[in-house]
Short mmCIF file of C-alpha atoms in Angstrom, two decimals:
data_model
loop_
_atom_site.label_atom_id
_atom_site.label_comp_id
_atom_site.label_asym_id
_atom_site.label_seq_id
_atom_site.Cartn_x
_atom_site.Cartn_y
_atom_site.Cartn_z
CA UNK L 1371 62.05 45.60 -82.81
CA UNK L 1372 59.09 43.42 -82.05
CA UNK L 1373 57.50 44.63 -84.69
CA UNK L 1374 59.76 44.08 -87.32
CA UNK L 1375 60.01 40.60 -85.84
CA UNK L 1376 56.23 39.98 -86.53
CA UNK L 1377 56.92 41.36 -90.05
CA UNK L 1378 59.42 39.13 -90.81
CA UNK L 1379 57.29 36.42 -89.67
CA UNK L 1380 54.37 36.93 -91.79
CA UNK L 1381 56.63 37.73 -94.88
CA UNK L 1382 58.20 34.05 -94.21
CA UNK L 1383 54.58 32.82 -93.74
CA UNK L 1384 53.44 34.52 -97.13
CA UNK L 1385 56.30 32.96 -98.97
CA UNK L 1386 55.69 29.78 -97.36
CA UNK L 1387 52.14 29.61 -98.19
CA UNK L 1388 52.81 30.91 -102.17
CA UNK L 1389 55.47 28.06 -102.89
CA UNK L 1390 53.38 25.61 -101.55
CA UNK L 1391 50.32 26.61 -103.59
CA UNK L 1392 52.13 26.89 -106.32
CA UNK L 1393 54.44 23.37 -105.95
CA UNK L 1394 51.33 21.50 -105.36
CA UNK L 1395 49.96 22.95 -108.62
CA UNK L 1396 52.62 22.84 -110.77
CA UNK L 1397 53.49 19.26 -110.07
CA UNK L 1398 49.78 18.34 -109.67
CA UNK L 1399 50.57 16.66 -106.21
CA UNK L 1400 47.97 15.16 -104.39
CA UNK L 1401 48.29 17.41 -101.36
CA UNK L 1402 46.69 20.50 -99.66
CA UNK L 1403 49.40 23.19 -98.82
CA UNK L 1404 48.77 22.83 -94.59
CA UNK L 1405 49.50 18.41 -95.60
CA UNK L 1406 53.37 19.58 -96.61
CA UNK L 1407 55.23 20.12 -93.61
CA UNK L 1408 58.17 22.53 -94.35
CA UNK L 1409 61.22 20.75 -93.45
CA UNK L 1410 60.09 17.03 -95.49
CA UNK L 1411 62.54 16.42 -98.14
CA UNK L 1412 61.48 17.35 -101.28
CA UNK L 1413 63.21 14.66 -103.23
CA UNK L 1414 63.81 11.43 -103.00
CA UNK L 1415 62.20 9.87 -99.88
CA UNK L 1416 60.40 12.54 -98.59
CA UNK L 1417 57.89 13.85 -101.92
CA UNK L 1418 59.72 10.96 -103.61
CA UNK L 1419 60.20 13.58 -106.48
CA UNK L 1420 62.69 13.20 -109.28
CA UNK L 1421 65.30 15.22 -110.86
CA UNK L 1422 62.66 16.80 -113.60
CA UNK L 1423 60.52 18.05 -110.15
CA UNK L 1424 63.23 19.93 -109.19
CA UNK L 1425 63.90 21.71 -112.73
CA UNK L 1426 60.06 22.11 -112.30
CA UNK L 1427 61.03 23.47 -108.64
CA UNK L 1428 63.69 26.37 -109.86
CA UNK L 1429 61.59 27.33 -112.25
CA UNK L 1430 58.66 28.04 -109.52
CA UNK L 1431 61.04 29.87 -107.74
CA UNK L 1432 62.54 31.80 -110.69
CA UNK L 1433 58.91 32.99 -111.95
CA UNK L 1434 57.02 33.17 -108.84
CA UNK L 1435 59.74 35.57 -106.66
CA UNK L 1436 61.52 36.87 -109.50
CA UNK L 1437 64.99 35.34 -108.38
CA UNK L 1438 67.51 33.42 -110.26
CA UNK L 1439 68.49 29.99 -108.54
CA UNK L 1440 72.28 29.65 -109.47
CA UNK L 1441 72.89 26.32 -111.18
CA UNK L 1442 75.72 25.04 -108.88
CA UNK L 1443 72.90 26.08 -105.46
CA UNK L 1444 70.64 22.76 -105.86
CA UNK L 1445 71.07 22.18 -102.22
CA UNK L 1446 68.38 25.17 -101.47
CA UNK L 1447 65.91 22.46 -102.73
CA UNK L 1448 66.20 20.17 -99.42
CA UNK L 1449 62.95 21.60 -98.10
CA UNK L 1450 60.13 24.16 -98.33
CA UNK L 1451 62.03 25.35 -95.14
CA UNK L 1452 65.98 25.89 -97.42
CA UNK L 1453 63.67 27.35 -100.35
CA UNK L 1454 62.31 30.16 -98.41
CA UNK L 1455 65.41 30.83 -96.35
CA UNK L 1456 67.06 31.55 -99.91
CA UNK L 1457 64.09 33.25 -101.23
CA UNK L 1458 64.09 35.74 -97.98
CA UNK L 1459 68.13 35.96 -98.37
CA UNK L 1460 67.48 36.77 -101.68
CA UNK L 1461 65.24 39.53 -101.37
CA UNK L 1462 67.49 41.23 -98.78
CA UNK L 1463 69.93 41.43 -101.08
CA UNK L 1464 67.94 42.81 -103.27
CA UNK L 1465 66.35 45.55 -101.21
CA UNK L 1466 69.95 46.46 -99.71
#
């Protein structure tokens, strides 16, 4: 059990680590991946990023973790933190 605890933990961390990577250099933000802390908002006040970020965003998702982001689910993009919760749910669907 423990073990598949720690698992689960260091997939979330893997995920965690890729999207940031990758958000930082697909939006060419001015940040290093350990500056973002996982539960900021994403737009608006938070990252203070717009509407064509979060197309930008989906797409990341999309292409980096192979998973389509329904159109009507834009409330996954909250956070880094909602983002990998659906990734993870996502890929447990898939591997069921």
């Amino acid at each position: 059990m423990a073990e598949n605890i720690e698992s689960l933990i260091e997939k979330r961390k893997a995920i965690v680590g890729k999207f940031k990577e990758e958000l930082i250099r697909r939006l060419n933000l001015p940040y290093e991946p350990q500056d973002l802390h996982e539960d900021v908002s994403l737009l608006g006040a938070g990252l203070g990023l717009d509407s064509l970020d979060a197309l930008e965003i989906v797409l990341c998702i999309e292409n980096c973790f192979g998973i389509k982001v329904p159109d009507q689910n834009t409330s996954i993009l909250r956070s880094i933190n909602t983002i990998v919760d659906f990734v993870l749910q996502e890929q447990g669907k898939k591997a069921d």
